[in-house]
PDB file of C-alpha atoms in Angstrom:
ATOM      1  CA  UNK A 854       8.307 -22.093 -51.576  1.00 94.00           C
ATOM      2  CA  UNK A 855      10.909 -20.480 -53.824  1.00 97.00           C
ATOM      3  CA  UNK A 856      11.371 -16.748 -53.327  1.00 98.00           C
ATOM      4  CA  UNK A 857      13.552 -14.789 -55.780  1.00 98.00           C
ATOM      5  CA  UNK A 858      15.181 -11.534 -54.653  1.00 98.00           C
ATOM      6  CA  UNK A 859      16.158  -9.545 -57.723  1.00 98.00           C
ATOM      7  CA  UNK A 860      18.057  -6.347 -57.024  1.00 96.00           C
ATOM      8  CA  UNK A 861      19.475  -3.621 -59.168  1.00 96.00           C
ATOM      9  CA  UNK A 862      23.163  -3.069 -58.411  1.00 92.00           C
ATOM     10  CA  UNK A 863      23.878  -1.092 -55.208  1.00 94.00           C
ATOM     11  CA  UNK A 864      20.218  -0.932 -54.149  1.00 95.00           C
ATOM     12  CA  UNK A 865      20.653  -2.671 -50.761  1.00 94.00           C
ATOM     13  CA  UNK A 866      19.708  -5.875 -52.579  1.00 94.00           C
ATOM     14  CA  UNK A 867      21.945  -7.985 -50.320  1.00 93.00           C
ATOM     15  CA  UNK A 868      20.349  -6.515 -47.194  1.00 95.00           C
ATOM     16  CA  UNK A 869      16.897  -7.159 -48.670  1.00 97.00           C
ATOM     17  CA  UNK A 870      17.935 -10.762 -49.342  1.00 96.00           C
ATOM     18  CA  UNK A 871      19.101 -11.103 -45.730  1.00 95.00           C
ATOM     19  CA  UNK A 872      15.889  -9.547 -44.406  1.00 97.00           C
ATOM     20  CA  UNK A 873      13.891 -11.967 -46.533  1.00 98.00           C
ATOM     21  CA  UNK A 874      15.715 -14.996 -45.156  1.00 96.00           C
ATOM     22  CA  UNK A 875      15.371 -13.759 -41.572  1.00 96.00           C
ATOM     23  CA  UNK A 876      11.661 -13.086 -42.095  1.00 98.00           C
ATOM     24  CA  UNK A 877      11.196 -16.690 -43.179  1.00 97.00           C
ATOM     25  CA  UNK A 878      13.077 -17.833 -40.067  1.00 96.00           C
ATOM     26  CA  UNK A 879      11.055 -15.543 -37.788  1.00 96.00           C
ATOM     27  CA  UNK A 880       7.896 -17.074 -39.276  1.00 97.00           C
ATOM     28  CA  UNK A 881       9.107 -20.495 -38.164  1.00 96.00           C
ATOM     29  CA  UNK A 882       9.985 -21.599 -41.683  1.00 94.00           C
ATOM     30  CA  UNK A 883      13.184 -23.557 -42.259  1.00 88.00           C
ATOM     31  CA  UNK A 884      15.060 -22.132 -45.200  1.00 91.00           C
ATOM     32  CA  UNK A 885      17.587 -24.008 -47.274  1.00 93.00           C
ATOM     33  CA  UNK A 886      21.134 -22.888 -48.106  1.00 89.00           C
ATOM     34  CA  UNK A 887      22.492 -24.460 -51.272  1.00 92.00           C
ATOM     35  CA  UNK A 888      25.878 -26.136 -51.397  1.00 86.00           C
ATOM     36  CA  UNK A 889      27.823 -27.986 -54.062  1.00 87.00           C
ATOM     37  CA  UNK A 890      27.378 -28.149 -57.021  1.00 90.00           C
ATOM     38  CA  UNK A 891      25.206 -25.023 -56.976  1.00 90.00           C
ATOM     39  CA  UNK A 892      27.240 -22.865 -54.613  1.00 88.00           C
ATOM     40  CA  UNK A 893      30.701 -23.039 -53.053  1.00 82.00           C
ATOM     41  CA  UNK A 894      30.918 -24.515 -49.561  1.00 74.00           C
ATOM     42  CA  UNK A 895      31.779 -21.103 -48.074  1.00 75.00           C
ATOM     43  CA  UNK A 896      28.986 -19.251 -49.887  1.00 81.00           C
ATOM     44  CA  UNK A 897      26.980 -16.832 -47.736  1.00 84.00           C
ATOM     45  CA  UNK A 898      23.950 -16.659 -50.018  1.00 92.00           C
ATOM     46  CA  UNK A 899      22.053 -18.508 -52.744  1.00 96.00           C
ATOM     47  CA  UNK A 900      23.258 -16.146 -55.482  1.00 95.00           C
ATOM     48  CA  UNK A 901      22.978 -16.875 -59.217  1.00 96.00           C
ATOM     49  CA  UNK A 902      23.860 -14.611 -62.135  1.00 95.00           C
ATOM     50  CA  UNK A 903      20.837 -16.060 -63.935  1.00 96.00           C
ATOM     51  CA  UNK A 904      17.796 -17.930 -62.660  1.00 96.00           C
ATOM     52  CA  UNK A 905      16.102 -20.112 -65.272  1.00 96.00           C
ATOM     53  CA  UNK A 906      13.335 -22.708 -65.388  1.00 96.00           C
ATOM     54  CA  UNK A 907      15.717 -25.673 -65.297  1.00 96.00           C
ATOM     55  CA  UNK A 908      17.493 -24.314 -62.213  1.00 95.00           C
ATOM     56  CA  UNK A 909      14.198 -23.725 -60.404  1.00 96.00           C
ATOM     57  CA  UNK A 910      13.043 -27.248 -61.238  1.00 95.00           C
ATOM     58  CA  UNK A 911      16.260 -28.751 -59.866  1.00 95.00           C
ATOM     59  CA  UNK A 912      16.108 -26.632 -56.708  1.00 95.00           C
ATOM     60  CA  UNK A 913      12.463 -27.498 -56.133  1.00 93.00           C
ATOM     61  CA  UNK A 914      13.287 -31.206 -56.275  1.00 93.00           C
ATOM     62  CA  UNK A 915      16.269 -30.696 -53.982  1.00 92.00           C
ATOM     63  CA  UNK A 916      14.325 -28.603 -51.457  1.00 91.00           C
ATOM     64  CA  UNK A 917      11.662 -31.289 -50.919  1.00 89.00           C
ATOM     65  CA  UNK A 918       9.132 -28.775 -49.683  1.00 87.00           C
ATOM     66  CA  UNK A 919      11.551 -26.552 -47.765  1.00 92.00           C
ATOM     67  CA  UNK A 920      11.621 -22.822 -48.398  1.00 96.00           C
ATOM     68  CA  UNK A 921      14.517 -21.300 -50.291  1.00 97.00           C
ATOM     69  CA  UNK A 922      15.440 -17.702 -51.097  1.00 98.00           C
ATOM     70  CA  UNK A 923      17.470 -16.994 -54.237  1.00 98.00           C
ATOM     71  CA  UNK A 924      19.335 -13.786 -55.091  1.00 97.00           C
ATOM     72  CA  UNK A 925      20.081 -12.504 -58.578  1.00 97.00           C
ATOM     73  CA  UNK A 926      21.017  -9.408 -60.550  1.00 97.00           C
ATOM     74  CA  UNK A 927      19.940 -11.083 -63.772  1.00 97.00           C
ATOM     75  CA  UNK A 928      16.778 -10.677 -65.876  1.00 97.00           C
ATOM     76  CA  UNK A 929      13.628 -12.824 -65.656  1.00 97.00           C
ATOM     77  CA  UNK A 930      14.423 -15.441 -68.282  1.00 95.00           C
ATOM     78  CA  UNK A 931      11.860 -17.357 -70.351  1.00 92.00           C
ATOM     79  CA  UNK A 932       9.076 -18.782 -68.224  1.00 95.00           C
ATOM     80  CA  UNK A 933      10.077 -17.054 -64.984  1.00 97.00           C
ATOM     81  CA  UNK A 934       7.551 -14.242 -65.374  1.00 97.00           C
ATOM     82  CA  UNK A 935       4.737 -16.750 -65.843  1.00 97.00           C
ATOM     83  CA  UNK A 936       5.723 -18.663 -62.698  1.00 97.00           C
ATOM     84  CA  UNK A 937       5.817 -15.461 -60.645  1.00 97.00           C
ATOM     85  CA  UNK A 938       2.607 -14.029 -62.097  1.00 97.00           C
ATOM     86  CA  UNK A 939       0.819 -17.299 -61.334  1.00 97.00           C
ATOM     87  CA  UNK A 940       2.055 -17.302 -57.738  1.00 96.00           C
ATOM     88  CA  UNK A 941       3.996 -20.558 -58.093  1.00 95.00           C
ATOM     89  CA  UNK A 942       7.163 -18.595 -57.311  1.00 97.00           C
ATOM     90  CA  UNK A 943       7.357 -15.362 -55.308  1.00 98.00           C
ATOM     91  CA  UNK A 944       9.722 -12.512 -56.169  1.00 98.00           C
ATOM     92  CA  UNK A 945      10.782  -9.086 -54.995  1.00 98.00           C
ATOM     93  CA  UNK A 946      12.766  -6.329 -56.653  1.00 98.00           C
ATOM     94  CA  UNK A 947      14.840  -3.512 -55.188  1.00 98.00           C
ATOM     95  CA  UNK A 948      15.508  -0.114 -56.738  1.00 98.00           C
ATOM     96  CA  UNK A 949      17.444   3.037 -55.827  1.00 97.00           C
ATOM     97  CA  UNK A 950      17.921   6.541 -57.150  1.00 98.00           C
ATOM     98  CA  UNK A 951      20.284   6.074 -60.154  1.00 98.00           C
ATOM     99  CA  UNK A 952      22.375   9.044 -59.015  1.00 98.00           C
ATOM    100  CA  UNK A 953      23.185   7.224 -55.802  1.00 97.00           C
ATOM    101  CA  UNK A 954      23.752   3.899 -57.548  1.00 97.00           C
ATOM    102  CA  UNK A 955      26.376   5.607 -59.715  1.00 97.00           C
ATOM    103  CA  UNK A 956      28.188   7.041 -56.690  1.00 96.00           C
ATOM    104  CA  UNK A 957      28.225   3.652 -54.992  1.00 93.00           C
ATOM    105  CA  UNK A 958      29.548   2.013 -58.165  1.00 94.00           C
ATOM    106  CA  UNK A 959      32.373   4.556 -58.229  1.00 95.00           C
ATOM    107  CA  UNK A 960      33.173   3.818 -54.564  1.00 90.00           C
ATOM    108  CA  UNK A 961      33.372   0.110 -55.364  1.00 89.00           C
ATOM    109  CA  UNK A 962      35.549   0.858 -58.375  1.00 92.00           C
ATOM    110  CA  UNK A 963      38.008   2.777 -56.209  1.00 89.00           C
ATOM    111  CA  UNK A 964      38.176  -0.110 -53.722  1.00 87.00           C
ATOM    112  CA  UNK A 965      38.692  -2.649 -56.512  1.00 86.00           C
ATOM    113  CA  UNK A 966      41.547  -0.695 -58.087  1.00 91.00           C
ATOM    114  CA  UNK A 967      43.264  -0.411 -54.704  1.00 86.00           C
ATOM    115  CA  UNK A 968      43.061  -4.176 -54.242  1.00 83.00           C
ATOM    116  CA  UNK A 969      43.870  -5.026 -57.895  1.00 85.00           C
ATOM    117  CA  UNK A 970      40.412  -6.516 -58.421  1.00 87.00           C
ATOM    118  CA  UNK A 971      38.642  -6.381 -61.781  1.00 86.00           C
ATOM    119  CA  UNK A 972      35.067  -6.179 -60.461  1.00 85.00           C
ATOM    120  CA  UNK A 973      33.688  -2.621 -60.813  1.00 88.00           C
ATOM    121  CA  UNK A 974      37.215  -1.326 -61.480  1.00 90.00           C
ATOM    122  CA  UNK A 975      36.087   0.356 -64.715  1.00 95.00           C
ATOM    123  CA  UNK A 976      33.925   2.853 -62.835  1.00 95.00           C
ATOM    124  CA  UNK A 977      35.967   5.997 -62.178  1.00 95.00           C
ATOM    125  CA  UNK A 978      33.712   8.880 -63.173  1.00 95.00           C
ATOM    126  CA  UNK A 979      29.949   9.408 -63.384  1.00 95.00           C
ATOM    127  CA  UNK A 980      29.924   8.962 -67.173  1.00 96.00           C
ATOM    128  CA  UNK A 981      31.497   5.521 -66.779  1.00 97.00           C
ATOM    129  CA  UNK A 982      28.394   4.226 -65.013  1.00 97.00           C
ATOM    130  CA  UNK A 983      25.723   5.194 -67.522  1.00 98.00           C
ATOM    131  CA  UNK A 984      25.849   2.263 -69.932  1.00 97.00           C
ATOM    132  CA  UNK A 985      25.818  -0.242 -67.076  1.00 97.00           C
ATOM    133  CA  UNK A 986      22.932   1.649 -65.470  1.00 98.00           C
ATOM    134  CA  UNK A 987      20.963   1.549 -68.719  1.00 98.00           C
ATOM    135  CA  UNK A 988      21.214  -2.242 -68.703  1.00 97.00           C
ATOM    136  CA  UNK A 989      20.445  -2.573 -64.992  1.00 97.00           C
ATOM    137  CA  UNK A 990      17.412  -0.306 -65.119  1.00 98.00           C
ATOM    138  CA  UNK A 991      16.098  -2.220 -68.132  1.00 98.00           C
ATOM    139  CA  UNK A 992      16.392  -5.456 -66.142  1.00 98.00           C
ATOM    140  CA  UNK A 993      14.682  -3.862 -63.151  1.00 98.00           C
ATOM    141  CA  UNK A 994      11.773  -2.749 -65.312  1.00 98.00           C
ATOM    142  CA  UNK A 995      11.417  -6.298 -66.677  1.00 98.00           C
ATOM    143  CA  UNK A 996      10.982  -7.579 -63.115  1.00 98.00           C
ATOM    144  CA  UNK A 997       8.828  -4.659 -61.969  1.00 97.00           C
ATOM    145  CA  UNK A 998       6.389  -5.251 -64.830  1.00 97.00           C
ATOM    146  CA  UNK A 999       5.637  -8.797 -63.657  1.00 98.00           C
ATOM    147  CA  UNK A1000       2.382  -9.139 -61.774  1.00 97.00           C
ATOM    148  CA  UNK A1001       3.004 -10.095 -58.156  1.00 96.00           C
ATOM    149  CA  UNK A1002       6.584  -8.818 -57.835  1.00 98.00           C
ATOM    150  CA  UNK A1003       6.975  -6.866 -54.582  1.00 98.00           C
ATOM    151  CA  UNK A1004       9.030  -3.701 -55.137  1.00 98.00           C
ATOM    152  CA  UNK A1005      11.156  -2.252 -52.337  1.00 98.00           C
ATOM    153  CA  UNK A1006      13.037   1.041 -52.507  1.00 98.00           C
ATOM    154  CA  UNK A1007      16.522   1.540 -51.077  1.00 96.00           C
ATOM    155  CA  UNK A1008      15.503   4.279 -48.653  1.00 97.00           C
ATOM    156  CA  UNK A1009      12.807   2.055 -47.178  1.00 98.00           C
ATOM    157  CA  UNK A1010      15.101  -0.972 -46.958  1.00 97.00           C
ATOM    158  CA  UNK A1011      17.731   1.065 -45.104  1.00 95.00           C
ATOM    159  CA  UNK A1012      15.741   3.640 -43.150  1.00 96.00           C
ATOM    160  CA  UNK A1013      12.318   2.055 -42.685  1.00 97.00           C
ATOM    161  CA  UNK A1014      13.406  -1.563 -42.391  1.00 96.00           C
ATOM    162  CA  UNK A1015      10.525  -2.590 -40.115  1.00 97.00           C
ATOM    163  CA  UNK A1016       7.977  -1.753 -42.804  1.00 98.00           C
ATOM    164  CA  UNK A1017       9.983  -3.771 -45.318  1.00 98.00           C
ATOM    165  CA  UNK A1018      10.040  -6.795 -42.984  1.00 98.00           C
ATOM    166  CA  UNK A1019       6.277  -6.440 -42.548  1.00 98.00           C
ATOM    167  CA  UNK A1020       5.899  -6.232 -46.332  1.00 98.00           C
ATOM    168  CA  UNK A1021       7.959  -9.388 -46.863  1.00 98.00           C
ATOM    169  CA  UNK A1022       5.970 -11.231 -44.182  1.00 98.00           C
ATOM    170  CA  UNK A1023       2.693 -10.240 -45.815  1.00 98.00           C
ATOM    171  CA  UNK A1024       4.052 -11.348 -49.190  1.00 98.00           C
ATOM    172  CA  UNK A1025       4.793 -14.862 -47.898  1.00 98.00           C
ATOM    173  CA  UNK A1026       1.547 -15.027 -45.927  1.00 97.00           C
ATOM    174  CA  UNK A1027       3.047 -14.785 -42.437  1.00 97.00           C
ATOM    175  CA  UNK A1028       3.063 -12.530 -39.395  1.00 96.00           C
ATOM    176  CA  UNK A1029       6.357 -11.804 -37.664  1.00 97.00           C
ATOM    177  CA  UNK A1030       7.843  -9.534 -35.018  1.00 97.00           C
ATOM    178  CA  UNK A1031       9.782  -7.041 -37.160  1.00 97.00           C
ATOM    179  CA  UNK A1032      11.954  -5.985 -34.214  1.00 95.00           C
ATOM    180  CA  UNK A1033      13.049  -9.586 -33.720  1.00 94.00           C
ATOM    181  CA  UNK A1034      14.156  -9.757 -37.340  1.00 96.00           C
ATOM    182  CA  UNK A1035      15.974  -6.418 -37.184  1.00 95.00           C
ATOM    183  CA  UNK A1036      17.807  -7.360 -33.982  1.00 93.00           C
ATOM    184  CA  UNK A1037      19.975  -9.565 -36.196  1.00 88.00           C
ATOM    185  CA  UNK A1038      21.287  -6.436 -37.930  1.00 89.00           C
ATOM    186  CA  UNK A1039      22.035  -4.071 -35.044  1.00 84.00           C
ATOM    187  CA  UNK A1040      25.669  -4.068 -36.124  1.00 73.00           C
ATOM    188  CA  UNK A1041      26.380  -2.809 -39.637  1.00 70.00           C
ATOM    189  CA  UNK A1042      29.049  -5.526 -39.880  1.00 69.00           C
ATOM    190  CA  UNK A1043      26.294  -8.097 -40.280  1.00 73.00           C
ATOM    191  CA  UNK A1044      24.841  -6.405 -43.377  1.00 76.00           C
ATOM    192  CA  UNK A1045      26.256  -7.797 -46.608  1.00 62.00           C
ATOM    193  CA  UNK A1046      27.971  -5.322 -48.963  1.00 62.00           C
ATOM    194  CA  UNK A1047      27.365  -2.457 -46.521  1.00 61.00           C
ATOM    195  CA  UNK A1048      29.446   0.463 -47.716  1.00 65.00           C
ATOM    196  CA  UNK A1049      28.854   4.081 -46.780  1.00 70.00           C
ATOM    197  CA  UNK A1050      25.345   4.247 -45.363  1.00 79.00           C
ATOM    198  CA  UNK A1051      24.898   7.911 -46.221  1.00 88.00           C
ATOM    199  CA  UNK A1052      21.326   9.067 -46.749  1.00 92.00           C
ATOM    200  CA  UNK A1053      20.452  11.152 -49.813  1.00 96.00           C
ATOM    201  CA  UNK A1054      23.999  10.990 -51.063  1.00 94.00           C
ATOM    202  CA  UNK A1055      22.912  12.187 -54.515  1.00 97.00           C
ATOM    203  CA  UNK A1056      23.536  15.640 -53.013  1.00 95.00           C
ATOM    204  CA  UNK A1057      27.271  14.928 -53.436  1.00 94.00           C
ATOM    205  CA  UNK A1058      26.805  15.394 -57.195  1.00 97.00           C
ATOM    206  CA  UNK A1059      26.974  18.745 -58.934  1.00 97.00           C
ATOM    207  CA  UNK A1060      23.717  20.081 -60.340  1.00 97.00           C
ATOM    208  CA  UNK A1061      25.108  19.466 -63.840  1.00 97.00           C
ATOM    209  CA  UNK A1062      25.810  15.801 -63.135  1.00 97.00           C
ATOM    210  CA  UNK A1063      22.430  15.375 -61.460  1.00 98.00           C
ATOM    211  CA  UNK A1064      20.711  16.733 -64.549  1.00 98.00           C
ATOM    212  CA  UNK A1065      22.316  13.989 -66.661  1.00 97.00           C
ATOM    213  CA  UNK A1066      20.516  11.358 -64.576  1.00 98.00           C
ATOM    214  CA  UNK A1067      17.253  13.259 -64.215  1.00 98.00           C
ATOM    215  CA  UNK A1068      16.960  13.563 -67.989  1.00 98.00           C
ATOM    216  CA  UNK A1069      18.279  10.131 -68.930  1.00 98.00           C
ATOM    217  CA  UNK A1070      16.020   8.285 -66.467  1.00 98.00           C
ATOM    218  CA  UNK A1071      13.067  10.672 -66.471  1.00 98.00           C
ATOM    219  CA  UNK A1072      10.519   7.852 -66.772  1.00 97.00           C
ATOM    220  CA  UNK A1073      11.953   6.077 -63.715  1.00 98.00           C
ATOM    221  CA  UNK A1074      11.880   9.281 -61.640  1.00 98.00           C
ATOM    222  CA  UNK A1075       8.311   9.835 -62.750  1.00 98.00           C
ATOM    223  CA  UNK A1076       7.327   6.326 -61.640  1.00 97.00           C
ATOM    224  CA  UNK A1077       9.127   6.312 -58.269  1.00 97.00           C
ATOM    225  CA  UNK A1078       9.540   8.836 -55.477  1.00 96.00           C
ATOM    226  CA  UNK A1079      12.941   7.873 -54.085  1.00 97.00           C
ATOM    227  CA  UNK A1080      13.352  10.484 -51.370  1.00 97.00           C
ATOM    228  CA  UNK A1081      11.513   9.668 -48.144  1.00 97.00           C
ATOM    229  CA  UNK A1082      10.874  11.439 -44.853  1.00 97.00           C
ATOM    230  CA  UNK A1083      13.011   8.893 -42.999  1.00 96.00           C
ATOM    231  CA  UNK A1084      15.885   9.361 -45.425  1.00 96.00           C
ATOM    232  CA  UNK A1085      15.678  13.132 -44.949  1.00 97.00           C
ATOM    233  CA  UNK A1086      15.707  12.664 -41.167  1.00 96.00           C
ATOM    234  CA  UNK A1087      18.778  10.421 -41.306  1.00 94.00           C
ATOM    235  CA  UNK A1088      20.542  12.817 -43.696  1.00 93.00           C
ATOM    236  CA  UNK A1089      19.952  15.620 -41.202  1.00 96.00           C
ATOM    237  CA  UNK A1090      21.380  13.486 -38.375  1.00 93.00           C
ATOM    238  CA  UNK A1091      24.449  12.683 -40.473  1.00 89.00           C
ATOM    239  CA  UNK A1092      25.327  16.300 -41.187  1.00 89.00           C
ATOM    240  CA  UNK A1093      28.901  17.066 -40.196  1.00 77.00           C
ATOM    241  CA  UNK A1094      29.871  13.385 -39.958  1.00 78.00           C
ATOM    242  CA  UNK A1095      32.596  12.012 -42.221  1.00 68.00           C
ATOM    243  CA  UNK A1096      31.174   8.804 -43.686  1.00 69.00           C
ATOM    244  CA  UNK A1097      33.629   6.729 -45.668  1.00 67.00           C
ATOM    245  CA  UNK A1098      32.912   3.677 -47.830  1.00 65.00           C
ATOM    246  CA  UNK A1099      33.908   0.349 -46.303  1.00 58.00           C
ATOM    247  CA  UNK A1100      37.247  -1.066 -47.398  1.00 53.00           C
ATOM    248  CA  UNK A1101      38.017  -4.566 -48.620  1.00 57.00           C
ATOM    249  CA  UNK A1102      39.004  -5.874 -45.170  1.00 53.00           C
ATOM    250  CA  UNK A1103      35.661  -4.778 -43.718  1.00 56.00           C
ATOM    251  CA  UNK A1104      33.868  -6.554 -46.562  1.00 57.00           C
ATOM    252  CA  UNK A1105      35.741  -9.772 -45.723  1.00 53.00           C
ATOM    253  CA  UNK A1106      34.796  -9.367 -42.043  1.00 59.00           C
ATOM    254  CA  UNK A1107      31.150  -8.870 -43.006  1.00 59.00           C
ATOM    255  CA  UNK A1108      31.151 -12.048 -45.098  1.00 58.00           C
ATOM    256  CA  UNK A1109      32.845 -13.981 -42.282  1.00 56.00           C
ATOM    257  CA  UNK A1110      30.136 -12.893 -39.848  1.00 59.00           C
ATOM    258  CA  UNK A1111      27.428 -13.718 -42.368  1.00 59.00           C
ATOM    259  CA  UNK A1112      28.839 -17.180 -42.979  1.00 59.00           C
ATOM    260  CA  UNK A1113      28.842 -18.089 -39.291  1.00 54.00           C
ATOM    261  CA  UNK A1114      25.826 -15.926 -38.338  1.00 60.00           C
ATOM    262  CA  UNK A1115      27.712 -14.045 -35.594  1.00 48.00           C
TER     263      UNK A1115
END
């Protein structure tokens, strides 16, 4: 089985990918990690900028019946939607409140500029994120419109993870012990791309900046209720705590632990 995890930027898409792999393992299914020439030898995930029909065909031949989970931020290219809608390939999609995505993009931009890295370095202010968000949300909607795609929201992935594991298991036709899966992630340093972990962080924005997002993405806010009871509970627990985004060294530590599953 091929399972594609699409995620909009900064929507806990890496954590969802990890949960998906661990759910397969908990179900007794051996999953495959790609190496050369598809991924570097030290790669911690089966990530591709774009997933197309030719790639899926090659991977299917290579897998020889084994399960494989792929991760992408790219759109469903020609033929992918038909494969997913028909059930020949399974797929999920993650989404987050755009206000919070923007803040996380700005955090990443700050980290990149400190470490002289180009990735995300262009994001300094809220306005800088809007064009990129327009593209990302358009890609998300392309995935979300495909019959059979399982949609997971950031606040559920992070603050109601057991229900997400159960949802993944149901999607692949398995039953698993959600606690067993989540035990792998007791330490935040095992969660890929973990940054700040602050619930309902859109509240950091001024009301004027919030209105920009609420108007620009009105259709998305109408379609999805992002705020959840669990997120509100966690936000209350975090009051008074100084939560800072992870630095570059922590990100390297996280990837080291992911590579060796420690």
